[in-house]
mmCIF file of C-alpha atoms in Angstrom:
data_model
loop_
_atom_site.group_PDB
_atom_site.id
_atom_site.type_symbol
_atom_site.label_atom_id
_atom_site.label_comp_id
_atom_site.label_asym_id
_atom_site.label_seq_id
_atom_site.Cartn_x
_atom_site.Cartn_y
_atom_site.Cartn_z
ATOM 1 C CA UNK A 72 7.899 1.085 35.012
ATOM 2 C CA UNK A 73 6.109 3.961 34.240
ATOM 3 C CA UNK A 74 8.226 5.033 30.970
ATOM 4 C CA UNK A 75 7.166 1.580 29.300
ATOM 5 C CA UNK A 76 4.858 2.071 26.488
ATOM 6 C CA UNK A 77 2.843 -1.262 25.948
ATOM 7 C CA UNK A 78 1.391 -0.867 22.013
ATOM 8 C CA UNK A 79 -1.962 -1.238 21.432
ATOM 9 C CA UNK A 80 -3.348 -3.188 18.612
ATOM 10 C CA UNK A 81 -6.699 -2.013 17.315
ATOM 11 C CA UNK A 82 -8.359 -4.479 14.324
ATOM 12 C CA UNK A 83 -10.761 -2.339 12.542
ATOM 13 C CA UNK A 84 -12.194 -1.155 8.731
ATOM 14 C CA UNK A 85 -9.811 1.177 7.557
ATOM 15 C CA UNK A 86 -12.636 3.395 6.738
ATOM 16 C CA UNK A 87 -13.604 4.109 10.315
ATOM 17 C CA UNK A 88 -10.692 3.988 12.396
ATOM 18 C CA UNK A 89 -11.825 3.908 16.310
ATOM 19 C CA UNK A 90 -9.563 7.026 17.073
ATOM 20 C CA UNK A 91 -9.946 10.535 18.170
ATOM 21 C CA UNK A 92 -9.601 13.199 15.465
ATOM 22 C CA UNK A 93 -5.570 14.611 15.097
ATOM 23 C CA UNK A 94 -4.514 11.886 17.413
ATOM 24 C CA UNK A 95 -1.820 10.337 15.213
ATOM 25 C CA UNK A 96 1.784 11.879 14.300
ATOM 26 C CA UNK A 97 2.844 9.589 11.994
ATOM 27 C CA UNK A 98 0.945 6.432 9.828
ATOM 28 C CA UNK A 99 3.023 3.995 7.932
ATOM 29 C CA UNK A 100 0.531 1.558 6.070
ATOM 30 C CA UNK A 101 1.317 -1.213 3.186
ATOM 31 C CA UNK A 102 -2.155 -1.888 1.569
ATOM 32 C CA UNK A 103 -3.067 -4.406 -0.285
ATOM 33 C CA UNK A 104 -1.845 -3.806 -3.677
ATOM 34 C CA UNK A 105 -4.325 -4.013 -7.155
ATOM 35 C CA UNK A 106 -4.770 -7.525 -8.045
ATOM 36 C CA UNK A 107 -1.508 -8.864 -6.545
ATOM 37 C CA UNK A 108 -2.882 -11.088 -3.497
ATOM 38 C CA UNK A 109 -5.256 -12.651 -1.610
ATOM 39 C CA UNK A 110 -5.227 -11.779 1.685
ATOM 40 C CA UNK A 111 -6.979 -14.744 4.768
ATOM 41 C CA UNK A 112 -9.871 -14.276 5.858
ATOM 42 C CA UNK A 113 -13.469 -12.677 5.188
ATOM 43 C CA UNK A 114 -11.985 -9.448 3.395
ATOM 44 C CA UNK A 115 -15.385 -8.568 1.697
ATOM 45 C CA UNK A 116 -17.259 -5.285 2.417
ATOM 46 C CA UNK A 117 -19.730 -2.853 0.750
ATOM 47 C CA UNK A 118 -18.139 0.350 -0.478
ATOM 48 C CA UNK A 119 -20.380 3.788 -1.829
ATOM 49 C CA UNK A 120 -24.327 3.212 -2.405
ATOM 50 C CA UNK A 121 -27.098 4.034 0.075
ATOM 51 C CA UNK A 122 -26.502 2.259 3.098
ATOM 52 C CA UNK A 123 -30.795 1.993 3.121
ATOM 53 C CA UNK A 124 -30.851 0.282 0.019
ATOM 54 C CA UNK A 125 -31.896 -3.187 -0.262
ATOM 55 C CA UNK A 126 -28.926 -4.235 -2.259
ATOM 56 C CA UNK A 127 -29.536 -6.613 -5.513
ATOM 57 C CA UNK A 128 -26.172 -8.102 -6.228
ATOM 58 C CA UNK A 129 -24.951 -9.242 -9.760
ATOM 59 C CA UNK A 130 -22.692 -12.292 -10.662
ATOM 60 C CA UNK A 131 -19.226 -11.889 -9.430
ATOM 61 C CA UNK A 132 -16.581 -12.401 -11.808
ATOM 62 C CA UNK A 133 -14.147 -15.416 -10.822
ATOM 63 C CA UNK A 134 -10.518 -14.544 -11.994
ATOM 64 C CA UNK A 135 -7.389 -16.579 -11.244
ATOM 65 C CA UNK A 136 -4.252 -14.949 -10.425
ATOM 66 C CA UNK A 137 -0.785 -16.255 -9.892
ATOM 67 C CA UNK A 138 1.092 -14.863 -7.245
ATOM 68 C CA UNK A 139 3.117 -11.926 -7.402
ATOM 69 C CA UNK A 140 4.844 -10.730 -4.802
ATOM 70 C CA UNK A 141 7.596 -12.384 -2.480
ATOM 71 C CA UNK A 142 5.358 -14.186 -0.186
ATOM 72 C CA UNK A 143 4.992 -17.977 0.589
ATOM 73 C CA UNK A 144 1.692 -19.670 0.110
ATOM 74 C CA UNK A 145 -0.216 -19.131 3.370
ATOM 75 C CA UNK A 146 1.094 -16.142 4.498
ATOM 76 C CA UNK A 147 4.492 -14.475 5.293
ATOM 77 C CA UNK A 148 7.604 -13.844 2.855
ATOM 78 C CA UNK A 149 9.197 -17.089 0.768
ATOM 79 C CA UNK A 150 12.662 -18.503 1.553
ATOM 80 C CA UNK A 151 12.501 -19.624 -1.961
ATOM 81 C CA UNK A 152 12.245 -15.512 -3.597
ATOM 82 C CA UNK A 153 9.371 -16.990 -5.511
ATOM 83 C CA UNK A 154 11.804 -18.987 -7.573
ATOM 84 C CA UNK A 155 9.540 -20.878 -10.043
ATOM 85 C CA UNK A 156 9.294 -23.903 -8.211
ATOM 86 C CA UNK A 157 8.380 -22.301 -5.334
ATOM 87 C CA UNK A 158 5.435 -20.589 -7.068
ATOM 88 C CA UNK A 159 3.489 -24.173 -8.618
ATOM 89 C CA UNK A 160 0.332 -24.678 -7.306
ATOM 90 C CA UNK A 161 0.092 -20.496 -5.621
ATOM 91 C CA UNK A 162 -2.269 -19.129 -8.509
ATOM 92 C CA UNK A 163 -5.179 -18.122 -6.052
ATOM 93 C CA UNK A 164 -8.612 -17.683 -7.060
ATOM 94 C CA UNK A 165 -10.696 -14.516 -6.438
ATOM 95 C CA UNK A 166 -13.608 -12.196 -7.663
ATOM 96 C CA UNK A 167 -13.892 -8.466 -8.393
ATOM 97 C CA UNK A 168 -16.879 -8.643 -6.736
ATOM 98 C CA UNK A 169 -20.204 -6.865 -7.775
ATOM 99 C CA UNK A 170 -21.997 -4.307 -8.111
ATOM 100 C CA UNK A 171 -25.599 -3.153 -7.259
ATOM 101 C CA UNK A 172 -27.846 -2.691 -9.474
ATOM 102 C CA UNK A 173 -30.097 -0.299 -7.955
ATOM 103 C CA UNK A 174 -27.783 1.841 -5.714
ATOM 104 C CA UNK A 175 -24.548 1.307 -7.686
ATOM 105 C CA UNK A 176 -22.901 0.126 -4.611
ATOM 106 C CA UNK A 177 -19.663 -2.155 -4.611
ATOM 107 C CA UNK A 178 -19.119 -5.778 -2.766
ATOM 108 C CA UNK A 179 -15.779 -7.145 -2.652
ATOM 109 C CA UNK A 180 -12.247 -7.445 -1.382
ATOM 110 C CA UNK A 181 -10.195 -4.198 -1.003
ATOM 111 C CA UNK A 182 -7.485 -4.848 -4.003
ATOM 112 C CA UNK A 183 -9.796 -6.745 -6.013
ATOM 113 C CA UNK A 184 -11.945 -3.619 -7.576
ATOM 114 C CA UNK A 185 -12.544 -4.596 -11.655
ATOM 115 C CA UNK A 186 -10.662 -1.107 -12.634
ATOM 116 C CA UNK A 187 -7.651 0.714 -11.668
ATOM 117 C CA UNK A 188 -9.606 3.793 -10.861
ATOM 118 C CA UNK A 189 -12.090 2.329 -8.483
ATOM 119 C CA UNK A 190 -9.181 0.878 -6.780
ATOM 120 C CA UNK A 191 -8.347 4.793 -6.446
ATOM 121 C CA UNK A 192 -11.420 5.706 -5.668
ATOM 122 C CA UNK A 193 -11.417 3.434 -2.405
ATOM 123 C CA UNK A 194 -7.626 3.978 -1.438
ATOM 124 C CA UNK A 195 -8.664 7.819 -1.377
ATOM 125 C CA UNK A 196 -11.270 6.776 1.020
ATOM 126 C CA UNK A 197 -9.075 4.853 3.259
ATOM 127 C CA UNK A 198 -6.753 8.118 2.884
ATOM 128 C CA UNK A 199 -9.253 10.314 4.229
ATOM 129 C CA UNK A 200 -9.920 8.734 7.372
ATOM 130 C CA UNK A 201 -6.263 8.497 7.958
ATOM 131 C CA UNK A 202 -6.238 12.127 7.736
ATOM 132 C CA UNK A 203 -8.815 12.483 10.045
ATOM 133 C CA UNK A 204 -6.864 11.010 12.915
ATOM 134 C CA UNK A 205 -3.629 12.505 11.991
ATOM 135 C CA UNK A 206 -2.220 15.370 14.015
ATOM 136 C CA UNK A 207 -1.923 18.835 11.887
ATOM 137 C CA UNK A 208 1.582 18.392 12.397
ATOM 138 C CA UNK A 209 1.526 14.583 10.492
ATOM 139 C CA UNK A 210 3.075 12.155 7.900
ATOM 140 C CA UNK A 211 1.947 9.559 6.006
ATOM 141 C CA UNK A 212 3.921 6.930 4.455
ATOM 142 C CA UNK A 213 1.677 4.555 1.925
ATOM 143 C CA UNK A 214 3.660 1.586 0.450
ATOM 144 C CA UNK A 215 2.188 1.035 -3.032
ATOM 145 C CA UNK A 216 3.518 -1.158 -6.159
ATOM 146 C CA UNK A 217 2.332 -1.083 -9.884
ATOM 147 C CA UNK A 218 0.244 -4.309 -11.929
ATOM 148 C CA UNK A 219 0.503 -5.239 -15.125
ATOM 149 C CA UNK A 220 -2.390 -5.582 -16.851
ATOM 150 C CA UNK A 221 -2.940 -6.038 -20.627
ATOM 151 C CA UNK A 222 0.792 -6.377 -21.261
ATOM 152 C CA UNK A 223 1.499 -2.936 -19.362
ATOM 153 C CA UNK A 224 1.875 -0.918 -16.134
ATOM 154 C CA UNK A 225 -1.464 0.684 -14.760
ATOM 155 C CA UNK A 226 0.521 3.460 -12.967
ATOM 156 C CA UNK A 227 -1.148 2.833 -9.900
ATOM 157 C CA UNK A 228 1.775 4.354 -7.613
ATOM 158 C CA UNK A 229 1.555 7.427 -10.307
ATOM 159 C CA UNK A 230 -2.406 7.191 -10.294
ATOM 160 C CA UNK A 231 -2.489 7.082 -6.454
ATOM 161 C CA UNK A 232 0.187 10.005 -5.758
ATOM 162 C CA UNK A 233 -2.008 12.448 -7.990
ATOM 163 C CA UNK A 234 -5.201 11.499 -6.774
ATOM 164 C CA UNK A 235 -4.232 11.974 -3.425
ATOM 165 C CA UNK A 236 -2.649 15.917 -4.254
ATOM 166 C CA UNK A 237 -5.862 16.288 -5.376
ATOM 167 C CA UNK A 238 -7.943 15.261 -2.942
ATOM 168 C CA UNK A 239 -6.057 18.076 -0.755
ATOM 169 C CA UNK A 240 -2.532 15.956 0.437
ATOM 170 C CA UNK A 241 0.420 17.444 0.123
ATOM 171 C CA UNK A 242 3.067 15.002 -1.539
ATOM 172 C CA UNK A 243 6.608 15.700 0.066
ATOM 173 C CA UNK A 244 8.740 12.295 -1.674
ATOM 174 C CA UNK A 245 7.833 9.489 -3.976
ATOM 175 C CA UNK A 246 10.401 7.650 -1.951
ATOM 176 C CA UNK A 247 12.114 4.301 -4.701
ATOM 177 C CA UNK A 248 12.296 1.180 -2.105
ATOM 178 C CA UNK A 249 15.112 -0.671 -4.280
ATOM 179 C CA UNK A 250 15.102 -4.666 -3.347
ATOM 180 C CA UNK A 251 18.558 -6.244 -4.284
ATOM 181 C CA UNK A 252 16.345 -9.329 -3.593
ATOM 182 C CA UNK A 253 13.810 -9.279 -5.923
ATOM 183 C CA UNK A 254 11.234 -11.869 -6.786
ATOM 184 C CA UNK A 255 12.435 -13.770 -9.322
ATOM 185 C CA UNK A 256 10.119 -13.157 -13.136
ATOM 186 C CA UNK A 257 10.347 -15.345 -15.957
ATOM 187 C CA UNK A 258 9.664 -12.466 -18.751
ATOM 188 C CA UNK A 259 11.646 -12.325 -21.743
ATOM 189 C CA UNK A 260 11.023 -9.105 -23.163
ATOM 190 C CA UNK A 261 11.216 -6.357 -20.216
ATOM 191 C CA UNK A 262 13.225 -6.256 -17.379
ATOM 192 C CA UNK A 263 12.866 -7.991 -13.769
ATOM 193 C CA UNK A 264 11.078 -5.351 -11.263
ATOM 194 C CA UNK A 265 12.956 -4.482 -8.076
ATOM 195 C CA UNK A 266 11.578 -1.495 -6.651
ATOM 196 C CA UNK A 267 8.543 0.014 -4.930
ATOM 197 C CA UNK A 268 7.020 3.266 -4.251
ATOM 198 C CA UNK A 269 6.687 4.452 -0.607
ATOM 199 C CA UNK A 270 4.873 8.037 -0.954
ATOM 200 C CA UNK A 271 5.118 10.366 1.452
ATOM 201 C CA UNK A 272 2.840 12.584 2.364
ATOM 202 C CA UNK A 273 1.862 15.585 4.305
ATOM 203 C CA UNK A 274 -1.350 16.538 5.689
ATOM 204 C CA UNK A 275 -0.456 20.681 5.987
ATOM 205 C CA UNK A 276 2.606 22.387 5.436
ATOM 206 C CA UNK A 277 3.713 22.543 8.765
ATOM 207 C CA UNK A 278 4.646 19.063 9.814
ATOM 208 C CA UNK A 279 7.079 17.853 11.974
ATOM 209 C CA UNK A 280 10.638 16.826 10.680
ATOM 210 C CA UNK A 281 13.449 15.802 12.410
ATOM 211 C CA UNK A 282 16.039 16.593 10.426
ATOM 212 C CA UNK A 283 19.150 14.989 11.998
ATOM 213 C CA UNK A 284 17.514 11.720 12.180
ATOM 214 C CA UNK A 285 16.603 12.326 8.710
ATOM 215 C CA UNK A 286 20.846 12.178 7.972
ATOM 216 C CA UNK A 287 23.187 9.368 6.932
ATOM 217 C CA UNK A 288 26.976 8.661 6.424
ATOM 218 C CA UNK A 289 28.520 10.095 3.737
ATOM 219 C CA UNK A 290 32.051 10.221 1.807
ATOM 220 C CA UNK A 291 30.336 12.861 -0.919
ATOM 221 C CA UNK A 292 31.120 16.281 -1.177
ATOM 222 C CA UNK A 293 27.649 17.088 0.467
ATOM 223 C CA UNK A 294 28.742 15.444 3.553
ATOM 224 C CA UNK A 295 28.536 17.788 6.770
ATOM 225 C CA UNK A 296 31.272 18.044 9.554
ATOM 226 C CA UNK A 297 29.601 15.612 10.975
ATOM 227 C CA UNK A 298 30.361 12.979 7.871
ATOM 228 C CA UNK A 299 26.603 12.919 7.073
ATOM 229 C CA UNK A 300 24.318 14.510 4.629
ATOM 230 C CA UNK A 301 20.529 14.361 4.046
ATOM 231 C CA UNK A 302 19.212 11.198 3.716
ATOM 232 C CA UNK A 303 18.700 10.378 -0.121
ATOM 233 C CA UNK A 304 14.602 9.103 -2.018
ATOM 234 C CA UNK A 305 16.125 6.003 -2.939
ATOM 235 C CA UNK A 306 16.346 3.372 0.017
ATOM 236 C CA UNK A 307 18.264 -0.123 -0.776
ATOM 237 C CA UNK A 308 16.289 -2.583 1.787
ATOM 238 C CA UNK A 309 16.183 -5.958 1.200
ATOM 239 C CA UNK A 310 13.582 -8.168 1.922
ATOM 240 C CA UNK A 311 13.305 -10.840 4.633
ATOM 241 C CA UNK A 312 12.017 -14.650 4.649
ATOM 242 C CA UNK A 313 9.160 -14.661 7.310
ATOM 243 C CA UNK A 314 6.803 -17.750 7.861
ATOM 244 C CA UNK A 315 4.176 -16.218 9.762
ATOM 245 C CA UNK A 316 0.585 -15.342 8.683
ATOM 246 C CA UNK A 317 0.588 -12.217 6.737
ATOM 247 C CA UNK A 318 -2.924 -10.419 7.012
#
């Protein structure tokens, strides 16, 4: 009984993670994504400012968004693929929340920042902590789509990925998560999206990598002995109906 490992689940801000410095090998996260969902729940919190400052709030701004990714209204992922019928009646309302206006400070919901860049600005927050607890030897993999916005993409996967070089990670893949399942769109003048960025990234340059688990089948030329070669940046997953609460 000894060699079973019972998980632990810790609920927590992001930003202050109750672990021990270089305690993690590995952190695989999907954040919420810019503008694509309301998540349940009190998701509001104060980001930057002076934590002394008796905070004067402005109006929030009250926008109305439609869903956009492949989940059913509630929580958890839609039988339906967000077929048109499916989505009537899942346009959400939200803010993107406020700002002080003597420290500067923001209120809102993680996702829900008014620009693309202070959506940045926070995720490299959330980053750092991350990188606190990770081990010297550690990966992180941070699931990330784009939003359109004014008719085009913001680049936030592109955005995020050279923020966080910057900020001192060192960025090993920009792995393409295809989805032969996609959510259904009903553009007429681009095409349907079916992808997302998983980014993977390293906090030093020694980090651990184990390479034969990192192999796969293979007919190719590249194939070892072994019929297997190194596993390719493009993974075809496809996605799965689930009914539960997704928080």
């Amino acid at each position: 009984m000894s060699d079973i490992h019972i998980p632990t689940l810790l609920q927590a801000d992001a930003r202050h993670i109750p672990l021990a410095d270089g305690s993690v090998q590995c952190a695989v996260t999907s954040p919420p994504y810019w503008g694509l969902r309301k998540y349940e729940g009190a998701q509001d919190q104060v980001w930057d400012g002076s934590p002394d400052c008796e905070h004067q709030w402005g109006t929030e701004k009250k926008i109305k968004q439609s869903a956009q990714r492949d989940h059913a209204k509630g929580g958890g992922f839609a039988a339906t693929r967000g077929t048109e019928a499916a989505r009537s009646g899942m346009a959400f309302e939200a803010t993107n929340g406020t700002f002080c206006s003597v420290c500067c400070a923001w209120k809102g919901a993680y996702g829900f920042e008014s620009s693309v860049e202070l959506y940045v600005e926070h995720t490299m927050q959330i980053m750092r902590e991350i990188r606190r607890i990770l081990r010297n030897d550690g990966l992180l993999f941070w699931n990330i789509a784009d939003t359109y916005r004014n008719k085009g993409l913001a680049c936030v996967p592109q955005r995020v990925a050279i923020a966080a070089a910057a900020d001192g990670w060192i960025l090993r893949n920009d792995i393409v998560w295809v989805k032969p399942n996609p959510m259904p769109e009903s553009v007429k003048d681009r095409l349907t999206r079916s992808h997302e960025t998983i980014l993977m990234l390293a906090k030093t340059e020694s980090y651990y990598w184990d390479r034969e688990a990192a192999r796969e089948p293979a007919t190719s030329k590249d194939a070892g002995s072994d019929g297997k070669r190194n596993m390719r940046n493009v993974w075809t997953i496809p996605t799965q109906p689930f009914k539960g609460a997704h928080f």
